CSV table of C-alpha atoms and ligand atoms in Angstrom, one decimal:
chain,number,residue,atom,x,y,z
A,30,MET,CA,-87.8,-100.5,-105.6
A,31,GLN,CA,-84.7,-101.3,-103.6
A,32,PHE,CA,-81.4,-101.9,-104.5
A,33,SER,CA,-78.4,-103.3,-102.1
A,34,SER,CA,-75.8,-101.7,-104.3
A,35,TYR,CA,-74.9,-100.2,-107.7
A,36,GLU,CA,-73.9,-103.6,-108.8
A,37,ASP,CA,-77.3,-105.1,-108.0
A,38,LEU,CA,-79.1,-102.2,-109.9
A,39,ARG,CA,-76.4,-102.8,-112.8
A,40,SER,CA,-77.5,-106.6,-113.1
A,41,ARG,CA,-81.0,-105.9,-113.2
A,42,LEU,CA,-80.5,-103.3,-115.9
A,43,LEU,CA,-78.4,-105.3,-118.0
A,44,THR,CA,-80.5,-108.3,-117.7
A,45,HIS,CA,-83.8,-106.1,-118.9
A,46,ALA,CA,-85.6,-106.9,-115.5
A,47,ILE,CA,-85.8,-103.2,-115.0
A,48,THR,CA,-85.3,-99.9,-117.3
A,49,CYS,CA,-83.3,-96.9,-116.7
A,50,GLU,CA,-86.5,-94.8,-117.1
A,51,GLU,CA,-88.4,-96.8,-114.4
A,52,VAL,CA,-85.5,-96.4,-112.0
A,53,VAL,CA,-85.1,-92.6,-112.8
A,54,ARG,CA,-89.2,-92.1,-112.4
A,55,PHE,CA,-89.0,-94.0,-109.1
A,56,TYR,CA,-86.3,-91.8,-107.9
A,57,LEU,CA,-87.8,-88.4,-109.2
A,58,GLU,CA,-91.3,-89.6,-107.4
A,59,ARG,CA,-89.2,-90.4,-104.2
A,60,ILE,CA,-87.6,-86.8,-104.3
A,61,GLU,CA,-91.0,-85.3,-105.0
A,62,SER,CA,-92.5,-87.1,-101.7
A,63,HIS,CA,-89.4,-85.6,-99.8
A,64,ARG,CA,-89.5,-82.0,-101.2
A,65,SER,CA,-90.3,-80.7,-97.6
A,66,ASP,CA,-86.8,-81.8,-96.6
A,67,ASN,CA,-85.4,-79.5,-98.8
A,68,ILE,CA,-82.6,-81.8,-99.9
A,69,TYR,CA,-82.5,-80.6,-103.6
A,70,ILE,CA,-82.0,-77.2,-104.9
A,71,THR,CA,-82.9,-78.0,-108.4
A,72,VAL,CA,-84.5,-81.2,-109.7
A,73,PHE,CA,-83.5,-82.2,-113.4
A,74,HIS,CA,-87.2,-84.0,-114.2
A,75,GLU,CA,-87.3,-83.9,-117.8
A,76,LEU,CA,-83.5,-84.0,-118.3
A,77,ALA,CA,-83.1,-86.8,-116.1
A,78,LEU,CA,-85.9,-88.8,-117.7
A,79,GLU,CA,-84.9,-87.9,-121.5
A,80,ARG,CA,-81.4,-89.2,-120.4
A,81,ALA,CA,-82.8,-92.4,-118.9
A,82,LYS,CA,-84.9,-93.2,-122.1
A,83,ALA,CA,-81.8,-92.4,-124.3
A,84,LEU,CA,-79.9,-95.0,-121.8
A,85,ASP,CA,-82.6,-97.6,-122.5
A,86,ARG,CA,-82.3,-97.1,-126.0
A,87,LYS,CA,-78.6,-97.5,-126.3
A,88,LEU,CA,-78.8,-100.9,-124.7
A,89,GLN,CA,-81.7,-102.0,-126.8
A,90,GLU,CA,-79.6,-101.1,-130.0
A,91,GLY,CA,-76.5,-103.1,-128.7
A,92,GLY,CA,-74.4,-100.1,-127.4
A,93,SER,CA,-72.1,-101.2,-124.8
A,94,PRO,CA,-73.3,-99.9,-120.9
A,95,GLY,CA,-70.8,-97.5,-119.1
A,96,LYS,CA,-69.1,-98.5,-116.2
A,97,LEU,CA,-72.0,-96.3,-114.4
A,98,PHE,CA,-74.6,-97.1,-116.6
A,99,GLY,CA,-78.1,-95.7,-115.2
A,100,MET,CA,-76.4,-94.9,-112.0
A,101,PRO,CA,-78.8,-92.3,-110.4
A,102,MET,CA,-76.8,-89.6,-108.9
A,103,ALA,CA,-76.9,-86.2,-107.2
A,104,ILE,CA,-74.6,-83.4,-107.6
A,105,LYS,CA,-73.8,-80.9,-104.8
A,106,ASP,CA,-74.5,-77.4,-106.1
A,107,ASN,CA,-71.2,-75.9,-106.3
A,108,ILE,CA,-70.1,-78.3,-109.0
A,109,ALA,CA,-70.9,-77.2,-112.6
A,110,ILE,CA,-73.3,-78.9,-115.1
A,111,LYS,CA,-73.6,-76.8,-118.1
A,112,GLY,CA,-77.1,-75.3,-118.8
A,113,GLY,CA,-78.0,-76.1,-115.0
A,114,ARG,CA,-78.5,-73.7,-112.3
A,115,LEU,CA,-75.4,-73.4,-110.2
A,116,THR,CA,-76.0,-71.4,-106.9
A,117,CYS,CA,-73.4,-72.6,-104.4
A,118,ALA,CA,-76.6,-72.1,-102.1
A,119,SER,CA,-76.1,-68.3,-102.2
A,120,LYS,CA,-78.3,-65.4,-103.0
A,121,ILE,CA,-75.5,-64.2,-105.0
A,122,LEU,CA,-75.9,-66.9,-107.6
A,123,GLU,CA,-79.7,-67.7,-107.2
A,124,GLN,CA,-80.1,-67.2,-110.9
A,125,TYR,CA,-76.7,-68.1,-112.3
A,126,GLU,CA,-76.2,-70.9,-115.2
A,127,SER,CA,-73.2,-72.7,-115.6
A,128,VAL,CA,-71.8,-72.3,-119.1
A,129,TYR,CA,-69.5,-75.4,-118.9
A,130,ASP,CA,-69.4,-78.7,-117.4
A,131,ALA,CA,-66.8,-79.8,-114.4
A,132,THR,CA,-64.6,-82.3,-115.6
A,133,SER,CA,-65.8,-84.9,-113.0
A,134,VAL,CA,-69.5,-84.3,-114.5
A,135,LEU,CA,-68.0,-85.1,-118.0
A,136,ARG,CA,-66.4,-88.2,-116.8
A,137,LEU,CA,-69.4,-89.4,-115.1
A,138,GLU,CA,-71.7,-88.6,-118.0
A,139,ALA,CA,-69.2,-90.5,-120.3
A,140,GLU,CA,-69.9,-93.7,-118.4
A,141,ASP,CA,-73.6,-93.3,-118.5
A,142,ALA,CA,-74.6,-91.9,-114.9
A,143,VAL,CA,-77.7,-89.9,-114.7
A,144,PHE,CA,-78.1,-86.8,-112.8
A,145,LEU,CA,-81.1,-86.1,-110.9
A,146,GLY,CA,-80.4,-82.7,-109.8
A,147,LYS,CA,-78.6,-80.2,-107.3
A,148,THR,CA,-78.2,-80.7,-103.7
A,149,ASN,CA,-78.5,-78.1,-101.0
A,150,MET,CA,-75.4,-77.2,-98.9
A,151,ASP,CA,-73.7,-74.7,-96.8
A,152,GLU,CA,-73.1,-71.4,-99.0
A,153,PHE,CA,-70.0,-71.6,-100.8
A,154,ALA,CA,-69.3,-75.2,-98.7
A,155,MET,CA,-68.9,-72.9,-95.7
A,156,GLY,CA,-70.3,-74.6,-92.5
A,157,SER,CA,-71.0,-77.8,-90.8
A,158,SER,CA,-74.6,-78.0,-90.7
A,159,ASN,CA,-76.2,-77.0,-93.8
A,160,GLU,CA,-77.7,-74.1,-91.9
A,161,ASN,CA,-75.8,-71.3,-93.8
A,162,SER,CA,-77.8,-72.0,-97.0
A,163,ALA,CA,-79.7,-69.3,-98.8
A,164,PHE,CA,-82.3,-71.9,-99.4
A,165,GLY,CA,-82.9,-73.0,-96.1
A,166,ASN,CA,-82.0,-76.0,-93.8
A,167,VAL,CA,-82.1,-79.7,-94.4
A,168,PRO,CA,-83.2,-82.1,-91.5
A,169,ASN,CA,-81.1,-85.0,-90.3
A,170,PRO,CA,-82.8,-88.0,-92.1
A,171,PHE,CA,-82.5,-90.1,-88.6
A,172,ASP,CA,-84.0,-87.3,-86.4
A,173,LYS,CA,-85.6,-84.1,-88.1
A,174,THR,CA,-84.8,-81.9,-85.1
A,175,ARG,CA,-81.1,-82.3,-85.9
A,176,VAL,CA,-78.8,-81.2,-88.6
A,177,PRO,CA,-77.5,-83.5,-91.2
A,178,GLY,CA,-74.1,-82.1,-91.3
A,179,GLY,CA,-72.4,-79.9,-93.8
A,180,SER,CA,-71.4,-78.3,-95.9
A,181,SER,CA,-72.7,-81.3,-98.2
A,182,GLY,CA,-75.8,-81.8,-95.8
A,183,GLY,CA,-78.0,-82.1,-99.1
A,184,SER,CA,-76.1,-84.8,-100.7
A,185,ALA,CA,-75.5,-86.8,-97.6
A,186,ALA,CA,-79.3,-86.6,-96.9
A,187,ALA,CA,-80.1,-87.6,-100.7
A,188,VAL,CA,-78.0,-90.7,-100.4
A,189,ALA,CA,-79.4,-91.7,-96.9
A,190,SER,CA,-82.9,-91.0,-97.7
A,191,GLY,CA,-82.9,-92.8,-101.1
A,192,LEU,CA,-83.1,-89.9,-103.2
A,193,ALA,CA,-80.0,-90.8,-105.2
A,194,MET,CA,-77.7,-93.7,-105.2
A,195,VAL,CA,-74.6,-91.7,-105.0
A,196,ALA,CA,-73.7,-87.9,-104.7
A,197,LEU,CA,-70.9,-85.9,-105.1
A,198,GLY,CA,-70.0,-83.5,-102.6
A,199,SER,CA,-67.0,-81.3,-102.0
A,200,ASP,CA,-64.5,-81.5,-99.2
A,201,THR,CA,-62.4,-78.4,-97.9
A,202,GLY,CA,-62.2,-79.5,-94.3
A,203,GLY,CA,-64.7,-82.3,-93.7
A,204,SER,CA,-67.3,-81.5,-95.8
A,205,VAL,CA,-67.9,-84.7,-97.2
A,206,ARG,CA,-66.9,-87.0,-94.3
A,207,GLN,CA,-68.7,-85.1,-91.5
A,208,PRO,CA,-72.3,-85.2,-92.9
A,209,ALA,CA,-71.5,-88.8,-94.0
A,210,GLY,CA,-71.1,-89.6,-90.7
A,211,PHE,CA,-74.2,-87.7,-89.4
A,212,CYS,CA,-76.2,-89.6,-92.1
A,213,ASN,CA,-74.9,-93.2,-91.6
A,214,ILE,CA,-73.3,-93.3,-94.9
A,215,VAL,CA,-69.8,-93.5,-96.6
A,216,GLY,CA,-68.1,-90.3,-97.5
A,217,LEU,CA,-64.7,-90.2,-99.1
A,218,LYS,CA,-62.4,-87.4,-99.7
A,219,PRO,CA,-59.4,-88.5,-101.9
A,220,THR,CA,-56.2,-87.3,-101.8
A,221,TYR,CA,-55.7,-83.8,-103.0
A,222,GLY,CA,-55.1,-83.4,-106.5
A,223,ARG,CA,-56.7,-87.2,-107.4
A,224,ILE,CA,-59.7,-85.6,-108.8
A,225,SER,CA,-60.0,-82.4,-111.0
A,226,ARG,CA,-61.4,-79.3,-109.5
A,227,TYR,CA,-62.4,-77.8,-112.8
A,228,GLY,CA,-65.8,-76.8,-112.5
A,229,LEU,CA,-65.9,-77.1,-108.7
A,230,VAL,CA,-66.5,-73.3,-107.4
A,231,ALA,CA,-63.3,-72.6,-105.4
A,232,PHE,CA,-63.6,-72.1,-101.7
A,233,ALA,CA,-59.9,-72.8,-100.5
A,234,SER,CA,-58.2,-74.0,-103.8
A,235,SER,CA,-55.4,-75.6,-101.8
A,236,PHE,CA,-57.9,-77.7,-99.8
A,237,ASP,CA,-60.9,-78.3,-102.0
A,238,GLN,CA,-61.5,-82.0,-103.4
A,239,ILE,CA,-64.4,-83.1,-104.8
A,240,GLY,CA,-65.6,-86.6,-102.8
A,241,VAL,CA,-68.2,-88.9,-102.8
A,242,LEU,CA,-70.9,-90.1,-100.7
A,243,ALA,CA,-72.4,-93.4,-101.1
A,244,ASN,CA,-74.3,-96.4,-99.3
A,245,ASN,CA,-71.1,-98.5,-99.5
A,246,CYS,CA,-67.4,-98.6,-100.0
A,247,ASP,CA,-68.0,-100.3,-103.6
A,248,ASP,CA,-70.1,-97.8,-104.8
A,249,ALA,CA,-67.8,-95.0,-103.7
A,250,ALA,CA,-64.5,-96.9,-105.4
A,251,LEU,CA,-66.6,-97.1,-108.7
A,252,VAL,CA,-67.2,-93.4,-108.8
A,253,LEU,CA,-63.8,-92.5,-107.6
A,254,ALA,CA,-62.1,-94.6,-110.5
A,255,VAL,CA,-64.2,-92.8,-113.1
A,256,MET,CA,-63.4,-89.3,-111.9
A,257,ALA,CA,-60.0,-89.8,-111.0
A,258,GLY,CA,-56.8,-88.8,-112.9
A,259,LYS,CA,-55.1,-86.0,-114.6
A,260,ASP,CA,-56.9,-83.5,-116.4
A,261,GLY,CA,-55.3,-80.8,-118.5
A,262,ARG,CA,-57.6,-78.2,-117.2
A,263,ASP,CA,-56.7,-78.5,-113.6
A,264,ALA,CA,-53.0,-77.8,-113.2
A,265,THR,CA,-53.3,-79.2,-109.4
A,266,SER,CA,-54.7,-82.3,-110.8
A,267,SER,CA,-52.1,-85.5,-110.3
A,268,SER,CA,-50.4,-87.5,-112.8
A,269,HIS,CA,-50.1,-90.3,-110.5
A,270,ALA,CA,-51.5,-93.4,-112.0
A,271,VAL,CA,-55.0,-94.3,-111.1
A,272,SER,CA,-55.1,-97.5,-109.1
A,273,ASP,CA,-57.3,-100.8,-109.6
A,274,TYR,CA,-59.1,-99.9,-106.5
A,275,ALA,CA,-61.3,-103.3,-106.8
A,276,SER,CA,-58.1,-105.3,-106.5
A,277,GLU,CA,-56.5,-103.1,-103.8
A,278,MET,CA,-59.7,-103.4,-101.7
A,279,ALA,CA,-59.8,-107.1,-102.1
A,280,SER,CA,-56.2,-107.6,-101.1
A,281,VAL,CA,-56.8,-105.8,-97.8
A,282,SER,CA,-56.5,-108.1,-94.7
A,283,VAL,CA,-57.2,-107.2,-91.2
A,284,GLU,CA,-54.6,-109.7,-89.9
A,285,GLY,CA,-51.5,-107.8,-89.4
A,286,LEU,CA,-53.1,-104.5,-90.1
A,287,LYS,CA,-51.3,-101.7,-88.3
A,288,ILE,CA,-54.0,-99.2,-87.0
A,289,GLY,CA,-52.5,-96.1,-85.8
A,290,VAL,CA,-54.7,-94.9,-82.8
A,291,PRO,CA,-53.6,-91.2,-81.8
A,292,LYS,CA,-54.4,-90.1,-78.3
A,293,GLU,CA,-55.1,-86.6,-79.4
A,294,TYR,CA,-58.1,-88.0,-81.4
A,295,PHE,CA,-59.7,-88.9,-78.0
A,296,PRO,CA,-60.1,-85.9,-75.7
A,297,GLU,CA,-61.5,-86.0,-72.4
A,298,SER,CA,-64.5,-83.9,-74.1
A,299,LEU,CA,-65.2,-86.5,-76.5
A,300,ASN,CA,-68.9,-87.8,-76.5
A,301,ARG,CA,-69.1,-91.0,-74.4
A,302,ASP,CA,-71.3,-93.0,-76.9
A,303,VAL,CA,-68.9,-91.8,-79.6
A,304,SER,CA,-65.9,-92.6,-78.0
A,305,GLY,CA,-67.3,-96.1,-76.8
A,306,MET,CA,-68.4,-97.0,-80.1
A,307,VAL,CA,-64.9,-96.1,-81.8
A,308,HIS,CA,-63.0,-97.9,-79.0
A,309,ALA,CA,-65.3,-101.1,-79.3
A,310,LYS,CA,-64.7,-101.2,-83.3
A,311,LEU,CA,-60.8,-100.9,-82.7
A,312,ALA,CA,-61.1,-103.7,-80.0
A,313,GLU,CA,-63.0,-106.0,-82.4
A,314,LEU,CA,-60.4,-105.4,-85.2
A,315,ARG,CA,-57.5,-106.2,-82.6
A,316,ASP,CA,-59.3,-109.4,-81.9
A,317,GLN,CA,-59.3,-110.3,-85.5
A,318,GLY,CA,-55.8,-109.6,-85.8
A,319,ALA,CA,-54.9,-106.0,-86.4
A,320,GLU,CA,-52.5,-104.5,-84.1
A,321,LEU,CA,-53.3,-101.1,-82.5
A,322,VAL,CA,-50.2,-99.1,-82.5
A,323,PRO,CA,-50.5,-95.7,-80.3
A,324,VAL,CA,-49.1,-92.9,-82.1
A,325,THR,CA,-48.6,-89.3,-81.1
A,326,LEU,CA,-49.5,-86.3,-83.3
A,327,PRO,CA,-48.5,-83.2,-81.1
A,328,ASP,CA,-49.9,-79.8,-81.7
A,329,SER,CA,-53.2,-81.4,-83.2
A,330,GLU,CA,-55.1,-78.5,-81.0
A,331,TYR,CA,-53.6,-75.9,-83.6
A,332,ALA,CA,-55.4,-77.6,-86.6
A,333,ILE,CA,-58.6,-75.9,-86.5
A,334,ALA,CA,-56.7,-72.2,-86.1
A,335,ALA,CA,-54.5,-73.0,-88.7
A,336,TYR,CA,-57.3,-74.4,-90.8
A,337,TYR,CA,-59.4,-71.2,-90.5
A,338,ILE,CA,-56.5,-68.9,-91.2
A,339,LEU,CA,-55.6,-70.8,-94.3
A,340,VAL,CA,-59.1,-71.4,-95.9
A,341,THR,CA,-60.5,-67.7,-95.0
A,342,ALA,CA,-57.3,-66.2,-96.9
A,343,GLU,CA,-58.1,-68.6,-99.9
A,344,ALA,CA,-61.7,-67.8,-99.9
A,345,SER,CA,-61.4,-63.9,-99.5
A,346,SER,CA,-59.4,-64.1,-102.8
A,347,ASN,CA,-61.5,-66.5,-104.7
A,348,LEU,CA,-64.8,-64.7,-103.9
A,349,ALA,CA,-63.4,-61.8,-105.1
A,350,ARG,CA,-65.0,-62.5,-108.5
A,351,PHE,CA,-68.6,-62.0,-107.0
A,352,ASP,CA,-68.7,-58.3,-107.5
A,353,GLY,CA,-72.0,-57.9,-109.3
A,354,ALA,CA,-70.5,-57.0,-112.6
A,355,ARG,CA,-69.5,-60.5,-113.9
A,356,TYR,CA,-71.9,-63.2,-112.4
A,357,GLY,CA,-75.1,-63.3,-110.6
A,358,TYR,CA,-76.9,-60.8,-108.4
A,359,ARG,CA,-76.5,-57.2,-109.0
A,360,SER,CA,-77.9,-54.6,-106.4
A,361,ALA,CA,-80.5,-52.5,-107.8
A,362,LYS,CA,-80.0,-49.6,-105.8
A,363,SER,CA,-76.4,-48.6,-106.4
A,364,GLU,CA,-75.7,-44.9,-108.0
A,365,ASP,CA,-72.1,-45.6,-108.8
A,366,LEU,CA,-69.7,-48.5,-109.4
A,367,ALA,CA,-68.0,-48.7,-106.0
A,368,ALA,CA,-71.6,-48.7,-104.3
A,369,MET,CA,-72.8,-51.4,-107.0
A,370,TYR,CA,-69.8,-53.5,-105.9
A,371,VAL,CA,-70.6,-53.0,-102.0
A,372,ASN,CA,-74.2,-53.4,-102.1
A,373,SER,CA,-74.2,-56.6,-104.3
A,374,ARG,CA,-71.8,-58.2,-101.9
A,375,SER,CA,-73.4,-56.8,-98.9
A,376,GLU,CA,-76.7,-58.0,-100.0
A,377,GLY,CA,-75.9,-61.2,-102.2
A,378,PHE,CA,-73.6,-63.1,-99.4
A,379,GLY,CA,-74.9,-64.5,-96.3
A,380,ARG,CA,-73.4,-63.9,-92.9
A,381,GLU,CA,-70.7,-66.7,-92.5
A,382,VAL,CA,-69.3,-65.8,-95.9
A,383,LYS,CA,-68.8,-62.4,-95.2
A,384,ARG,CA,-67.3,-63.2,-91.8
A,385,ARG,CA,-64.7,-65.4,-93.7
A,386,ILE,CA,-63.9,-62.7,-96.5
A,387,MET,CA,-63.4,-60.3,-93.4
A,388,LEU,CA,-61.2,-62.6,-91.6
A,389,GLY,CA,-59.4,-63.9,-94.9
A,390,THR,CA,-58.8,-60.1,-95.7
A,391,TYR,CA,-57.4,-59.5,-92.2
A,392,VAL,CA,-54.9,-62.3,-92.2
A,393,LEU,CA,-53.3,-61.5,-95.5
A,394,SER,CA,-53.3,-57.7,-94.7
A,395,ALA,CA,-49.7,-56.2,-94.6
A,396,GLY,CA,-49.5,-56.0,-90.8
A,397,TYR,CA,-50.7,-59.4,-89.9
A,398,TYR,CA,-49.3,-61.7,-92.8
A,399,ASP,CA,-46.4,-62.8,-90.9
A,400,THR,CA,-48.1,-63.2,-87.7
A,401,TYR,CA,-51.1,-65.2,-89.1
A,402,TYR,CA,-50.9,-66.2,-92.6
A,403,LYS,CA,-47.2,-67.4,-92.4
A,404,LYS,CA,-47.4,-69.1,-89.4
A,405,ALA,CA,-50.3,-71.0,-90.5
A,406,GLN,CA,-48.5,-72.2,-93.5
A,407,GLN,CA,-45.6,-73.2,-91.2
A,408,VAL,CA,-48.0,-75.3,-89.1
A,409,ARG,CA,-49.4,-76.9,-92.3
A,410,ARG,CA,-45.8,-78.0,-93.2
A,411,LEU,CA,-45.5,-79.4,-89.7
A,412,PHE,CA,-48.6,-81.3,-89.8
A,413,GLN,CA,-47.5,-82.8,-93.2
A,414,ASP,CA,-44.4,-83.8,-91.8
A,415,ARG,CA,-45.8,-85.4,-88.7
A,416,TYR,CA,-48.8,-87.3,-90.6
A,417,ARG,CA,-46.0,-88.4,-93.0
A,418,GLU,CA,-43.9,-89.9,-90.2
A,419,ALA,CA,-46.9,-91.4,-88.6
A,420,LEU,CA,-48.1,-93.3,-91.4
A,421,GLU,CA,-44.4,-94.7,-92.1
A,422,LYS,CA,-45.2,-96.9,-89.0
A,423,VAL,CA,-48.9,-97.6,-89.8
A,424,ASP,CA,-51.3,-98.3,-92.5
A,425,VAL,CA,-54.1,-96.3,-91.6
A,426,ILE,CA,-55.0,-93.8,-88.6
A,427,ALA,CA,-58.2,-94.2,-87.2
A,428,GLY,CA,-60.6,-92.2,-84.7
A,429,PRO,CA,-63.9,-90.5,-84.9
A,430,THR,CA,-65.2,-88.5,-87.5
A,431,SER,CA,-67.0,-85.9,-85.5
A,432,PRO,CA,-66.5,-85.2,-81.8
A,433,PHE,CA,-70.2,-85.4,-81.3
A,434,PRO,CA,-73.5,-87.2,-83.0
A,435,PRO,CA,-75.8,-85.0,-85.0
A,436,PHE,CA,-76.5,-81.6,-83.3
A,437,GLY,CA,-79.9,-79.8,-82.9
A,438,LEU,CA,-81.0,-77.5,-85.7
A,439,GLY,CA,-80.0,-74.0,-84.2
A,440,ASP,CA,-77.8,-75.4,-81.5
A,441,LYS,CA,-74.4,-73.9,-82.9
A,442,THR,CA,-75.6,-71.1,-85.3
A,443,GLU,CA,-75.0,-68.2,-83.1
A,444,ASN,CA,-71.5,-69.6,-81.8
A,445,PRO,CA,-69.4,-69.9,-84.9
A,446,LEU,CA,-66.3,-71.1,-82.7
A,447,GLU,CA,-68.2,-73.9,-81.5
A,448,MET,CA,-69.5,-74.7,-85.2
A,449,TYR,CA,-65.9,-74.8,-86.3
A,450,LEU,CA,-64.8,-77.1,-83.7
A,451,ALA,CA,-67.3,-79.9,-85.3
A,452,ASP,CA,-64.3,-80.2,-87.7
A,453,VAL,CA,-61.7,-81.0,-85.4
A,454,PHE,CA,-60.9,-84.7,-86.6
A,455,THR,CA,-61.6,-83.9,-90.4
A,456,VAL,CA,-59.3,-80.8,-90.8
A,457,PRO,CA,-55.9,-82.4,-90.1
A,458,ALA,CA,-56.2,-84.7,-93.5
A,459,SER,CA,-57.3,-81.6,-95.4
A,460,ILE,CA,-54.4,-79.6,-94.2
A,461,VAL,CA,-52.0,-82.4,-95.2
A,462,GLY,CA,-53.8,-83.4,-98.6
A,463,MET,CA,-53.8,-87.1,-97.6
A,464,PRO,CA,-57.2,-89.2,-98.4
A,465,ALA,CA,-59.4,-89.7,-95.6
A,466,LEU,CA,-63.2,-91.1,-95.3
A,467,SER,CA,-65.9,-91.7,-92.9
A,468,VAL,CA,-67.5,-95.0,-92.4
A,469,PRO,CA,-70.7,-95.9,-90.3
A,470,LEU,CA,-70.4,-97.4,-86.8
A,471,GLY,CA,-74.0,-97.9,-86.3
A,472,PHE,CA,-76.1,-95.7,-83.8
A,473,ASP,CA,-75.5,-94.3,-80.3
A,474,SER,CA,-77.9,-94.7,-77.3
A,475,LEU,CA,-80.2,-91.7,-78.7
A,476,ASN,CA,-80.5,-93.8,-82.0
A,477,LEU,CA,-78.3,-91.2,-83.8
A,478,PRO,CA,-75.6,-92.3,-86.5
A,479,VAL,CA,-71.8,-92.3,-85.3
A,480,GLY,CA,-69.1,-92.4,-87.8
A,481,MET,CA,-65.3,-93.6,-87.9
A,482,HIS,CA,-62.6,-91.8,-89.6
A,483,LEU,CA,-59.7,-93.3,-91.6
A,484,ILE,CA,-56.6,-91.5,-93.0
A,485,CYS,CA,-54.1,-93.2,-95.0
A,486,ASN,CA,-51.2,-92.2,-96.8
A,487,PHE,CA,-51.2,-90.2,-100.3
A,488,PHE,CA,-53.0,-92.2,-103.2
A,489,GLU,CA,-54.1,-95.1,-101.0
A,490,GLU,CA,-57.8,-94.7,-101.4
A,491,GLY,CA,-57.9,-98.5,-102.3
A,492,LYS,CA,-56.2,-99.7,-99.2
A,493,MET,CA,-58.4,-97.2,-97.1
A,494,LEU,CA,-61.6,-98.3,-98.7
A,495,GLY,CA,-60.7,-101.8,-98.2
A,496,ILE,CA,-60.4,-101.3,-94.5
A,497,ALA,CA,-63.5,-99.3,-94.6
A,498,ARG,CA,-65.1,-102.1,-96.4
A,499,HIS,CA,-64.4,-104.5,-93.7
A,500,ILE,CA,-65.6,-102.2,-91.0
A,501,HIS,CA,-68.7,-101.7,-92.7
A,502,ARG,CA,-69.6,-105.3,-93.4
A,503,SER,CA,-69.0,-106.2,-89.9
A,504,LEU,CA,-71.6,-103.8,-88.4
B,629,LIG,N1,-66.9,-77.1,-91.9
B,629,LIG,C1,-65.7,-76.7,-92.7
B,629,LIG,C2,-65.8,-75.2,-93.1
B,629,LIG,O1,-66.6,-74.6,-92.7
B,629,LIG,C3,-65.4,-77.7,-93.7
B,629,LIG,C4,-66.1,-77.0,-95.3
B,629,LIG,C5,-65.9,-78.0,-96.2
B,629,LIG,O2,-65.3,-79.0,-96.2
B,629,LIG,N2,-66.4,-77.5,-97.3
B,629,LIG,O3,-64.9,-74.8,-93.4
């Protein structure tokens, strides 16, 4: 059973060539046969089947099918589904069950999507390789000795391995785009505020966005359209009107398209295959009528430093709520309240999460606030001005998604700084809040996937997806 796109699946469902139940059984069996890949933390065997049967009945009884009728989806395990386990791949939430649904989950459900389960990830979405999970690693679907990227590694591997048609991830600094690039699929991070964060466990609230991982740009656009829009439960969600993505995508033409190419995105140290493949694609677009415009984004080298100061600061505050009293894990060996807090957090959180809580607490502390946190906020503002200026002159900024192809399991776990550098090209769009995506470019000389990264102006998801679709189709 293979589907080229959701449209293909949908037409087979609506013409009764196939039932939702058959589709869901097929995916559940595939998930079972890939168990050793550790892609799902929780699988909704019964629930998904029940739901599929209910959708089949709805169709038989003449009900009108929703926009995502029967779409088999995977949800990153930091997004809440009522009554389902919500672990954030952390020991501290191992047994925690959500008491409410995320807004995006409700909106997808209202359009008849089917949730297959919750996917593996780096603990609290902190990481670039999925190796910070309390539930173990996920191998890259194209080379089992390598990482799938992170933090949405499980979601990316699920889509790439055919264990879900589309998956939700979260992107704070690249966690949807980088794993999409590593797994040869499309990964979209919308404009900050485009999708409600209600029900997404907070890591760094002023950066976090729910994103979509899909086999193609059309599927990603469909799912985005369903989730996008103001939500009364998230004050930072935007009331900007939701575009008609399909028609915006259709109106994109390569002829005359101005593609900004920042020299800062092609440093000396860039992997040669990655650089070669991105340059080759840009040359192809130029031959098709696009204009390549050199742009400069000075101070790009400060992106990672500013990002890790700001997100750790926010994380140290957001994660204060996991104290052994209100949620999840409580240490058994505590004589008094203070010891209970300390022991629960020490035993419940993994190494990277603890490192970030300490870093964040440090940069917010009285003596260091101005030196680090305030400075990083100023850098953030500077980046916003520079990207706005650049996007006044061009339609899109293009470059590699990651400075290197998928790296080996264990290669960077002992060196957090090196791991942080995996995000050097994805972090700026998160600092600025602009939409960005990764689109597959094919495979390098070692047969590893390489992705191209696009950034557009605020709320230009439709245009960006249209450009990406053109790139993807010309592979
Ligand atoms: N890898 C980055 C980090 O560890 C990005 C994570 C994310 O986008 N959630 O912070």
